[in-house]
Tab-separated table of C-alpha atoms in Angstrom:
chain	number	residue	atom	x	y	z
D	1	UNK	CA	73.492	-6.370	-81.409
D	2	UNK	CA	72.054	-7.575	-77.705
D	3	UNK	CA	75.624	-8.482	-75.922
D	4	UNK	CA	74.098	-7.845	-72.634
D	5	UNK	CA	71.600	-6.651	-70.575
D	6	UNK	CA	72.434	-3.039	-70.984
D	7	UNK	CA	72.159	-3.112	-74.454
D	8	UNK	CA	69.117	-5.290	-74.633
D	9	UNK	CA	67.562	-1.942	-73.201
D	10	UNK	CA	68.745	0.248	-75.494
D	11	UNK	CA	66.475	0.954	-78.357
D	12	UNK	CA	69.813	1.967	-80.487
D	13	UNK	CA	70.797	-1.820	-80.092
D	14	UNK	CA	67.560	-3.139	-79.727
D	15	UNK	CA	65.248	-2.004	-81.604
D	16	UNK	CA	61.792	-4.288	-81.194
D	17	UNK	CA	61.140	-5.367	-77.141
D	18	UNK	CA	58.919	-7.694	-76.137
D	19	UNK	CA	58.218	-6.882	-72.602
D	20	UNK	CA	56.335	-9.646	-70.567
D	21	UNK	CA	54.668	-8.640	-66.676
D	22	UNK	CA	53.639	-10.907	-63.988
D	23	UNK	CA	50.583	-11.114	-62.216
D	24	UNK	CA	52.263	-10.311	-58.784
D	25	UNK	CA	53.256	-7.114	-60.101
D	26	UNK	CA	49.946	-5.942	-62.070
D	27	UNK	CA	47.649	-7.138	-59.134
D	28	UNK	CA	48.559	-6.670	-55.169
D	29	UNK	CA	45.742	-7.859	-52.408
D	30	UNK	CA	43.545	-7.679	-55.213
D	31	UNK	CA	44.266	-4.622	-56.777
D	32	UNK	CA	45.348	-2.604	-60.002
D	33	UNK	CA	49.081	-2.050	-59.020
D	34	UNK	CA	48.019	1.365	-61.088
D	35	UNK	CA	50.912	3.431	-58.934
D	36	UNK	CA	53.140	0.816	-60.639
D	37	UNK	CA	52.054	0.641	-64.065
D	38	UNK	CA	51.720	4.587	-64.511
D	39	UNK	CA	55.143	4.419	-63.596
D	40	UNK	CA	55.985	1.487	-66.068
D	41	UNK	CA	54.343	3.302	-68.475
D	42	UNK	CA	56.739	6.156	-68.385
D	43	UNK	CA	59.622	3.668	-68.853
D	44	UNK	CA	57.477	2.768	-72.313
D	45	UNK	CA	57.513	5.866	-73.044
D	46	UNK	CA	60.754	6.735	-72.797
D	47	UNK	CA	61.983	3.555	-75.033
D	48	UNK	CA	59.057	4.834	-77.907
D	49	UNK	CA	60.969	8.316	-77.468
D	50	UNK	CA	64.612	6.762	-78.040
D	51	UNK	CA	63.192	4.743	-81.089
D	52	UNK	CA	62.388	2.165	-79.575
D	53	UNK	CA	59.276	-0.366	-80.761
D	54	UNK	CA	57.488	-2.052	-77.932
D	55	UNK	CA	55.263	-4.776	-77.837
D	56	UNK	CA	53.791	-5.987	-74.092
D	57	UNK	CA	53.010	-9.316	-73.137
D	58	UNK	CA	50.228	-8.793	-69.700
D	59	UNK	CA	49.711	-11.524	-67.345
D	60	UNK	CA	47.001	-10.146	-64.608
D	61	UNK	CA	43.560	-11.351	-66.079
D	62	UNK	CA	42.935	-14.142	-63.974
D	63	UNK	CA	43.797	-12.369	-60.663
D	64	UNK	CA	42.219	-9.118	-61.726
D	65	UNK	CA	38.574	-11.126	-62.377
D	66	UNK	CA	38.975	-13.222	-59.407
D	67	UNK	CA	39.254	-10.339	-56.787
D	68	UNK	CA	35.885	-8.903	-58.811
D	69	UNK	CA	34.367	-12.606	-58.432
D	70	UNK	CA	35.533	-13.442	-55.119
D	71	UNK	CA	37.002	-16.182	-55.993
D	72	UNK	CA	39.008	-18.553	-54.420
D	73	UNK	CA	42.829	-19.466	-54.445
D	74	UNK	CA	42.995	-16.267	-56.796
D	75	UNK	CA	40.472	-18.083	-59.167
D	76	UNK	CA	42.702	-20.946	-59.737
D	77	UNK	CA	40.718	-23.234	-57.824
D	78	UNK	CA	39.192	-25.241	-60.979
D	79	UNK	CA	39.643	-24.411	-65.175
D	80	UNK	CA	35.671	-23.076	-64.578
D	81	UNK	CA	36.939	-20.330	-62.137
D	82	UNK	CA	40.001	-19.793	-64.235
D	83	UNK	CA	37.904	-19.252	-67.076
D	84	UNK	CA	35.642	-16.910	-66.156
D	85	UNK	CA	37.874	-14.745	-63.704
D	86	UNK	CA	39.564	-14.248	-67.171
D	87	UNK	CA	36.250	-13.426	-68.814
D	88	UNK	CA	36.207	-10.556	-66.236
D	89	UNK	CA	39.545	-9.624	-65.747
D	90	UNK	CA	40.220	-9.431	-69.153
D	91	UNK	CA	38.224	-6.318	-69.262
D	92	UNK	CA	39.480	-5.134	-66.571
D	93	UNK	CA	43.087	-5.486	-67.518
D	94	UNK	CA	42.672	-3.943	-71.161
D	95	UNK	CA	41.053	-1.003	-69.387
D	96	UNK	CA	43.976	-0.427	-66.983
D	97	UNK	CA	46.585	-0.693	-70.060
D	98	UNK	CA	44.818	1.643	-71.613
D	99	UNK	CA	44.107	4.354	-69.158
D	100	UNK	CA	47.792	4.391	-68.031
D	101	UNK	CA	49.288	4.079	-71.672
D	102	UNK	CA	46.734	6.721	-72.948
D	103	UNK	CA	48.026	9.159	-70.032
D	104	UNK	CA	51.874	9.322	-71.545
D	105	UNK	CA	50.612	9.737	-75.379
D	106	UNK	CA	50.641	6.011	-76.174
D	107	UNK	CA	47.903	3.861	-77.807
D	108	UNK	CA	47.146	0.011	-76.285
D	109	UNK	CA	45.674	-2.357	-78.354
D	110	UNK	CA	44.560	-5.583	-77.148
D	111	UNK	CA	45.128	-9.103	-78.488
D	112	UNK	CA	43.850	-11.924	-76.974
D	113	UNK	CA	45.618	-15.240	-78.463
D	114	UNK	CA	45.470	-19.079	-77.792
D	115	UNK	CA	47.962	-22.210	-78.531
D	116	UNK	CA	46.651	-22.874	-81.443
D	117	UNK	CA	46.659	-19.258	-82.794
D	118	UNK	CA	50.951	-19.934	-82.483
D	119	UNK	CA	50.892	-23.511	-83.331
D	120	UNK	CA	49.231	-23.420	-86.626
D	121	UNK	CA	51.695	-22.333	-89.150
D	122	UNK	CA	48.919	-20.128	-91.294
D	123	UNK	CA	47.363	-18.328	-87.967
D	124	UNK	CA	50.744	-17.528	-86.425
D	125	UNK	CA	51.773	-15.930	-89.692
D	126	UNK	CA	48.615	-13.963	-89.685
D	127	UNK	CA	49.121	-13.182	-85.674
D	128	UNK	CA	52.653	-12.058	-86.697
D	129	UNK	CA	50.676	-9.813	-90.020
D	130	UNK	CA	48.527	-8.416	-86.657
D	131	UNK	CA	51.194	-7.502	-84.815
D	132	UNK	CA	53.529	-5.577	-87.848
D	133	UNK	CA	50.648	-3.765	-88.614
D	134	UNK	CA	49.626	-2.235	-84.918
D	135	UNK	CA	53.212	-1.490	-84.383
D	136	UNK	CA	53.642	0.279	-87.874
D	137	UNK	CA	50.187	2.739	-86.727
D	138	UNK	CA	52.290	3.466	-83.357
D	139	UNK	CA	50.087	1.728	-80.861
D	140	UNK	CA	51.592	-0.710	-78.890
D	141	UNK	CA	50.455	-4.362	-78.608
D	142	UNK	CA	49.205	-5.564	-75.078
D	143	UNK	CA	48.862	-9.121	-75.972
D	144	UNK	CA	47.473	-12.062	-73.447
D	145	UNK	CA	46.291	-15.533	-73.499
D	146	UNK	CA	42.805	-15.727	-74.158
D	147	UNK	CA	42.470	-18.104	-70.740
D	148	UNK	CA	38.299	-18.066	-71.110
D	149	UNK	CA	38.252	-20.436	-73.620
D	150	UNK	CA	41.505	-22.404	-73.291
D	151	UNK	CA	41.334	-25.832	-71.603
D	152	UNK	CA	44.102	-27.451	-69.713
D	153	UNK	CA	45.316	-29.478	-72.257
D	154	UNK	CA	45.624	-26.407	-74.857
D	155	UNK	CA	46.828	-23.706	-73.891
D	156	UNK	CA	50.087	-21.543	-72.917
D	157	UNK	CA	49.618	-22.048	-69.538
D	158	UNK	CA	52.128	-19.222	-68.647
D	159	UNK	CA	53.108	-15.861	-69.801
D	160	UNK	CA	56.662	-16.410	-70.241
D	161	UNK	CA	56.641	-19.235	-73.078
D	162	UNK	CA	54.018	-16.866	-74.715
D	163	UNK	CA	56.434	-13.578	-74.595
D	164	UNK	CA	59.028	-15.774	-76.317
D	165	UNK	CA	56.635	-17.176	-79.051
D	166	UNK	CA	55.243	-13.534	-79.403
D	167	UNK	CA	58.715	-12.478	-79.875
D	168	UNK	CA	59.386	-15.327	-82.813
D	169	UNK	CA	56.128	-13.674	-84.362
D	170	UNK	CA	57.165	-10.480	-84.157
D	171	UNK	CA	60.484	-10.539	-85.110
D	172	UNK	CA	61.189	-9.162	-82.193
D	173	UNK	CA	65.223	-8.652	-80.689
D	174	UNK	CA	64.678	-9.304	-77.188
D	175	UNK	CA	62.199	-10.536	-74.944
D	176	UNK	CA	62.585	-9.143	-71.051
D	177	UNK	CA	60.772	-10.241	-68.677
D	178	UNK	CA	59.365	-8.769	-65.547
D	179	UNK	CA	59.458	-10.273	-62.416
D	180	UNK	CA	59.345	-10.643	-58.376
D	181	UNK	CA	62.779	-11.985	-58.439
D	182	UNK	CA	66.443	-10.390	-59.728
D	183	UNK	CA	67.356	-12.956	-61.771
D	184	UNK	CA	68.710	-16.779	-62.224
D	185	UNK	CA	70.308	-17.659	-59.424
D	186	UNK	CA	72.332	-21.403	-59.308
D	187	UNK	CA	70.179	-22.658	-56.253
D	188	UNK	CA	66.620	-21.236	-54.300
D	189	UNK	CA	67.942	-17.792	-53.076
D	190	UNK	CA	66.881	-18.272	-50.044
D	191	UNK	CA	69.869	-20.570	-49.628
D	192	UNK	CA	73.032	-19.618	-47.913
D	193	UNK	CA	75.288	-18.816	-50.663
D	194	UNK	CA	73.027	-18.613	-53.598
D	195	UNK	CA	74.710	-16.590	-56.284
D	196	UNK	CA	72.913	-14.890	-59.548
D	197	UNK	CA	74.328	-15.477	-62.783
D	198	UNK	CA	74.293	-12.639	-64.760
D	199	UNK	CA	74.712	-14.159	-68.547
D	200	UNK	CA	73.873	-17.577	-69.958
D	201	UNK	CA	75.060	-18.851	-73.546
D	202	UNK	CA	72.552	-21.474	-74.297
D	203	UNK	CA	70.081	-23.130	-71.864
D	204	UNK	CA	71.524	-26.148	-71.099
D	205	UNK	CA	70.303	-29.318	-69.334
D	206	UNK	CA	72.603	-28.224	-66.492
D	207	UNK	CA	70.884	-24.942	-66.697
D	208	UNK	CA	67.394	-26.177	-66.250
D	209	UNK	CA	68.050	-28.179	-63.126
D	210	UNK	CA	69.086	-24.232	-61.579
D	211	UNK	CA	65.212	-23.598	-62.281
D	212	UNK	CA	63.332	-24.162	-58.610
D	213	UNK	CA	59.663	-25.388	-58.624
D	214	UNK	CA	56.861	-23.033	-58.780
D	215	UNK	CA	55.755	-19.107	-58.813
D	216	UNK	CA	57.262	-17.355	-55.437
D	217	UNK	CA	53.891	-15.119	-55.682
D	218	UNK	CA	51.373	-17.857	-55.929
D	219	UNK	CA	49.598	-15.565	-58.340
D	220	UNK	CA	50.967	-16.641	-61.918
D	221	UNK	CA	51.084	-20.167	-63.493
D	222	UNK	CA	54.465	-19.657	-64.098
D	223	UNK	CA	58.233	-19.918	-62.193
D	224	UNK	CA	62.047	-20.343	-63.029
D	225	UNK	CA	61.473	-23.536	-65.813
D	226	UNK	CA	59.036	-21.256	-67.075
D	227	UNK	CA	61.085	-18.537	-68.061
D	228	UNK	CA	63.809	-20.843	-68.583
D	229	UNK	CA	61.691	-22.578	-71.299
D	230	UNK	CA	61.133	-19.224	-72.678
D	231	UNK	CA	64.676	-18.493	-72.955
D	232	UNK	CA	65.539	-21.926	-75.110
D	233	UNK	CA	62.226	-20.752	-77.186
D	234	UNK	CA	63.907	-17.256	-77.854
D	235	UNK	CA	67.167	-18.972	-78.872
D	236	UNK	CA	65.919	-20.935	-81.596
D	237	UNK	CA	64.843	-17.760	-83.581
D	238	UNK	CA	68.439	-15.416	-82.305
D	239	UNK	CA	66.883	-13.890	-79.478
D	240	UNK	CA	68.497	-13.115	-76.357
D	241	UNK	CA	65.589	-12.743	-73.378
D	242	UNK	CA	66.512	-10.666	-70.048
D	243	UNK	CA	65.272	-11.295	-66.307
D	244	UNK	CA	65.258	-8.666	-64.427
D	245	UNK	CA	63.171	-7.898	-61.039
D	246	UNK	CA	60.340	-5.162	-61.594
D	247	UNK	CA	58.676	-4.841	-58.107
D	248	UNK	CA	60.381	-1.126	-57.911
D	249	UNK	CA	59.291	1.861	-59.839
D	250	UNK	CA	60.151	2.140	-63.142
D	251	UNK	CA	61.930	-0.817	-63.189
D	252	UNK	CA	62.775	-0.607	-66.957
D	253	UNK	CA	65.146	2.302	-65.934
D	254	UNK	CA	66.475	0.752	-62.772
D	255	UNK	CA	67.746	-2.046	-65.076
D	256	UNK	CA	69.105	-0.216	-67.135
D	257	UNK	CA	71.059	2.156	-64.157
D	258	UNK	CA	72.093	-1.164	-62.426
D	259	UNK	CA	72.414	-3.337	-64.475
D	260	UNK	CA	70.907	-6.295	-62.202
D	261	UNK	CA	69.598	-9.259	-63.666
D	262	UNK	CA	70.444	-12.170	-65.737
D	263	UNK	CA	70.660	-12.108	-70.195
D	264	UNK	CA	70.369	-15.251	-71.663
D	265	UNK	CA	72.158	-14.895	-74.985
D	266	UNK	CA	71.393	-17.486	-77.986
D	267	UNK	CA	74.125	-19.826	-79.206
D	268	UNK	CA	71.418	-20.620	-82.206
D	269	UNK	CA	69.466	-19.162	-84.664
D	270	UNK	CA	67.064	-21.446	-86.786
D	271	UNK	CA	65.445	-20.472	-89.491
D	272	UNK	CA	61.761	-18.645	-89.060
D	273	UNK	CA	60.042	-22.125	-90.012
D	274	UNK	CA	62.346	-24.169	-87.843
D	275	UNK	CA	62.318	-21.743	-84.923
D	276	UNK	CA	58.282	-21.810	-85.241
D	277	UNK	CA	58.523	-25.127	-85.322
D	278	UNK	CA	60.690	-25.452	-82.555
D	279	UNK	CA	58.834	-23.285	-79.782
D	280	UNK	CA	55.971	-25.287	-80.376
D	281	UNK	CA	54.617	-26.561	-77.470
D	282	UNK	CA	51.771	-29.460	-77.993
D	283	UNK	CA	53.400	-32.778	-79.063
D	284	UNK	CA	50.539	-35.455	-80.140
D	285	UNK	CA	52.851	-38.109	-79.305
D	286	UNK	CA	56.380	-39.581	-78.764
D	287	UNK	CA	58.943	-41.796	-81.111
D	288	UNK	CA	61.546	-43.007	-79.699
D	289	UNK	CA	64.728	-44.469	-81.450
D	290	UNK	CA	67.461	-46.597	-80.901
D	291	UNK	CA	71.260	-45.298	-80.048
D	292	UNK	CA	71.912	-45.704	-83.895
D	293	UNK	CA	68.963	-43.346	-85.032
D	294	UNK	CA	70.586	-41.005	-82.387
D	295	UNK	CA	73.610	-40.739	-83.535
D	296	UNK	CA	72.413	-40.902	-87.663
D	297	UNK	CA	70.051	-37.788	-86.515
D	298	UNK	CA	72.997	-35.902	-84.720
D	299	UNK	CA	74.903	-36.059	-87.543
D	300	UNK	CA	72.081	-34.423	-89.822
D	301	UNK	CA	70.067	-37.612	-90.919
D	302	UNK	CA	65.892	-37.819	-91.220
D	303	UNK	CA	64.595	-40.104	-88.876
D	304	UNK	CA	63.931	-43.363	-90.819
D	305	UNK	CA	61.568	-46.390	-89.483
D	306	UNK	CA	64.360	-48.692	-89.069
D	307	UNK	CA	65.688	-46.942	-86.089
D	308	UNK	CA	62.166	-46.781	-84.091
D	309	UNK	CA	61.445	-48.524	-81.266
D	310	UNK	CA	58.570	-47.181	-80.020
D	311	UNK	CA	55.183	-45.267	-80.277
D	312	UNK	CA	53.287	-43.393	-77.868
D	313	UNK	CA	50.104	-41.635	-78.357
D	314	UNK	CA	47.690	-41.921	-81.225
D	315	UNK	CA	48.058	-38.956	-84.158
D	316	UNK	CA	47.770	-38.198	-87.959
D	317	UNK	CA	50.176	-37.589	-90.520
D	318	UNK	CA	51.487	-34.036	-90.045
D	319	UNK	CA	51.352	-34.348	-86.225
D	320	UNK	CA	53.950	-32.763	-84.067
D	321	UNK	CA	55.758	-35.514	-82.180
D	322	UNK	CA	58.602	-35.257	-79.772
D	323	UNK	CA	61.725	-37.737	-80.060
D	324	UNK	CA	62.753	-39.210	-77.531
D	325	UNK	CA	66.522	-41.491	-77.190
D	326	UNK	CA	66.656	-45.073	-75.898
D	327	UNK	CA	67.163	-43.499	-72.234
D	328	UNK	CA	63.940	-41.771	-72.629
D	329	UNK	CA	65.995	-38.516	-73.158
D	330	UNK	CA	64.584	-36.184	-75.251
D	331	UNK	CA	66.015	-35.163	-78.598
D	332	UNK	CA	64.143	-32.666	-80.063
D	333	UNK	CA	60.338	-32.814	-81.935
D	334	UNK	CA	59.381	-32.976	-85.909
D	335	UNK	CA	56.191	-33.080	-87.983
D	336	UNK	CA	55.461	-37.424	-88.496
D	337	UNK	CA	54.691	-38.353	-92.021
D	338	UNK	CA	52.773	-41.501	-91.280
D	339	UNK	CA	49.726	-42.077	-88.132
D	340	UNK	CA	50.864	-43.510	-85.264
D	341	UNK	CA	48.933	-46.680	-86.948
D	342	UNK	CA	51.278	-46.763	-89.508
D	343	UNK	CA	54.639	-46.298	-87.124
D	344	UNK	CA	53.246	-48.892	-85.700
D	345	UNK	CA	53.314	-51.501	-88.744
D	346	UNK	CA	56.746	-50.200	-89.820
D	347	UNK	CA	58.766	-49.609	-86.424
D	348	UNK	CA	62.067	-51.461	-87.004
D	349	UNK	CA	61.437	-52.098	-90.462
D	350	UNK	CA	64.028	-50.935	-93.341
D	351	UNK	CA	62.452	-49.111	-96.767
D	352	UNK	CA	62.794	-52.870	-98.626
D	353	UNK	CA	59.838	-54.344	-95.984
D	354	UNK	CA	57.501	-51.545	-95.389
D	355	UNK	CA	55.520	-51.611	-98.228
D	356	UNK	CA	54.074	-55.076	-97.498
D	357	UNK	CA	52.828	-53.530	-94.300
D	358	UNK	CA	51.636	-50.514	-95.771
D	359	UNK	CA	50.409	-51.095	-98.749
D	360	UNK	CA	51.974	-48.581	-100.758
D	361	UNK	CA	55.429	-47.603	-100.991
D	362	UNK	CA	57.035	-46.276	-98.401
D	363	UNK	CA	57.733	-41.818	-97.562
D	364	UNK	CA	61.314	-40.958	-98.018
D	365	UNK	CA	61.600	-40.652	-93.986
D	366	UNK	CA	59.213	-40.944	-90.717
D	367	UNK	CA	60.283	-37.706	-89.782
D	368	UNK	CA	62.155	-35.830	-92.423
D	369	UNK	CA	65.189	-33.528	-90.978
D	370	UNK	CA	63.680	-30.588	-93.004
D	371	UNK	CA	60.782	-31.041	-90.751
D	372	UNK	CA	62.890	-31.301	-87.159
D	373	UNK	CA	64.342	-29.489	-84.924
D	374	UNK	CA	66.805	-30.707	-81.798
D	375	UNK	CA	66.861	-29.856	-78.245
């Protein structure tokens, strides 16, 4: 049982790790940090040794092929240079893995995913079949988004949302994640004062506005939402995630010795379908509802079409949607029974007047609770 960030280390308490590292710890001026990972991979060793199953989540691609490319603004410049400094790097990067897991007796095997390998129900569960298998031969997954074919508008976008979802997959009991900074802290750091909170129960709206803007290395795509995001991902499915600063040497074990960082326990645990359903992360469009829908669907209820007010976006039945309150708050996101067409003819409209407008009679709900989750 992960109580803390001790024990989230500890293979005897934690048993399957999802480890994720940043770019600005893989790649410096350039370069293979491979000082650094050697190092790291003696840390992975030593969790294998204790019992320990490991599963690695690389960031690094994109910086890696842009230094081989020349590229500019570490290949970020455009979704062309992105996309084929990751074509490069991503050679590059499964080489490294390999040469410096392969020198400590361990076997890397590398998956590249996308969004839609996580969002679809039937290819996550056969991502998640992937996974079982390579950890049951002993190798250990090095997994990374497959950024030479994603676009802007699907993919990831960051290594920390992925960890989490990886970790949902895998059935994983923590997610930590490796970073250039120690931890939350409950303003920039660099502010007189700034304290780090070591354990969090639940990301909360007043958690997320902690979160400052951006990556501190200017390498990654990610930052403090990011990871925060990948915490409230984790909770849905039970699983605590740890942030913890890994610009040292084997900074596995210095967490571990210190104890430094921050644990972000869940106050949740969905089941798998709802917890898949909740860390997904490309909504085709937005309901929103009326103060009495909100307080009918906080009390359990399906979200019916007399409550809507509002449609954004154009999708198909089956679409993920986010729901949004009459304050434009968000509420949480479901799978839509009807096309945004038919919201459209029934928003407002109670079960005894929709089928005139639709022709046939009406679905039990517009969003059935079965098929939502809040937050």
């Amino acid at each position: 049982m992960v109580a803390d960030l001790n024990s989230l280390i500890d293979p005897a308490q934690c048993k399957r790790l999802v480890i994720k590292i940043g770019s600005a710890l893989l790649v410096q001026d350039g370069e293979p940090a491979r000082g650094w990972l050697d190092a790291l991979a003696l840390d992975l060793r030593d969790l294998r040794e204790q019992g320990g199953e490991v599963i690695i989540v690389s960031s690094g691609a994109i910086a890696l092929g842009a230094a081989r490319l020349g590229l500019p603004k570490g290949g970020r410049a455009s979704l062309a240079d992105a996309q084929a400094a990751a074509s490069v790097g991503q050679v590059a990067l499964a080489q490294l893995w390999a040469t410096s897991l392969d020198r400590h007796g361990l076997t890397a095997a590398q998956m590249l995913v996308t969004l839609g390998d996580l969002e679809d129900r039937r290819r996550y569960l056969n991502a998640a079949a992937t996974i079982e298998r390579l950890i049951e031969t002993g190798a250990v997954p090095v997994i990374n988004e497959n950024d030479s074919v994603a676009t802007e508008e699907i993919r990831f976008g960051d290594n920390d949302r992925l960890a989490a979802r990886v970790a949902q997959a895998a059935n994983a009991d923590a997610v930590l994640l490796l970073s250039d900074v120690d931890g939350l802290y409950d303003r920039p750091p660099s502010e007189p004062g700034a304290q780090l909170i070591e354990r969090v129960e639940g990301v909360t709206p007043e958690i997320i506005a902690m979160a400052g803007e951006g990556s501190s290395s200017g390498l990654g795509s990610g930052g403090m939402l990011a990871k925060l995001q990948a915490a409230r991902i984790a909770e849905r499915a039970g699983i605590a995630l740890g942030l913890v600063n890994g610009t040292s040497e084997r900074p596995i074990a210095k967490a571990q010795t210190t104890g430094v960082g921050t644990i972000f326990l869940p106050v949740r645990a969905d089941n798998a379908r709802k917890a898949w359903l909740g860390g997904r992360l490309a909504p085709e469009g937005v309901l929103s509802v009326d103060a009495g829908c909100v307080e009918a669907l906080n009390n359990g209820a399906s979200l019916l079409a007399a409550g809507l007010t509002d449609i954004e976006g154009e999708f198909q039945r089956g679409a993920l949607v986010s729901l949004h309150g009459p304050k434009g708050e968000r509420l949480g996101q479901g799978l839509v029974e009807y096309s945004a067409e038919e919201c459209r003819a029934i928003l407002g409209l109670r079960d005894s007047e929709q089928e005139a407008k639709l022709g046939y009679a009406p679905r039990a709900a517009v969003v059935h609770r079965d098929h939502m989750v809040q937050g």
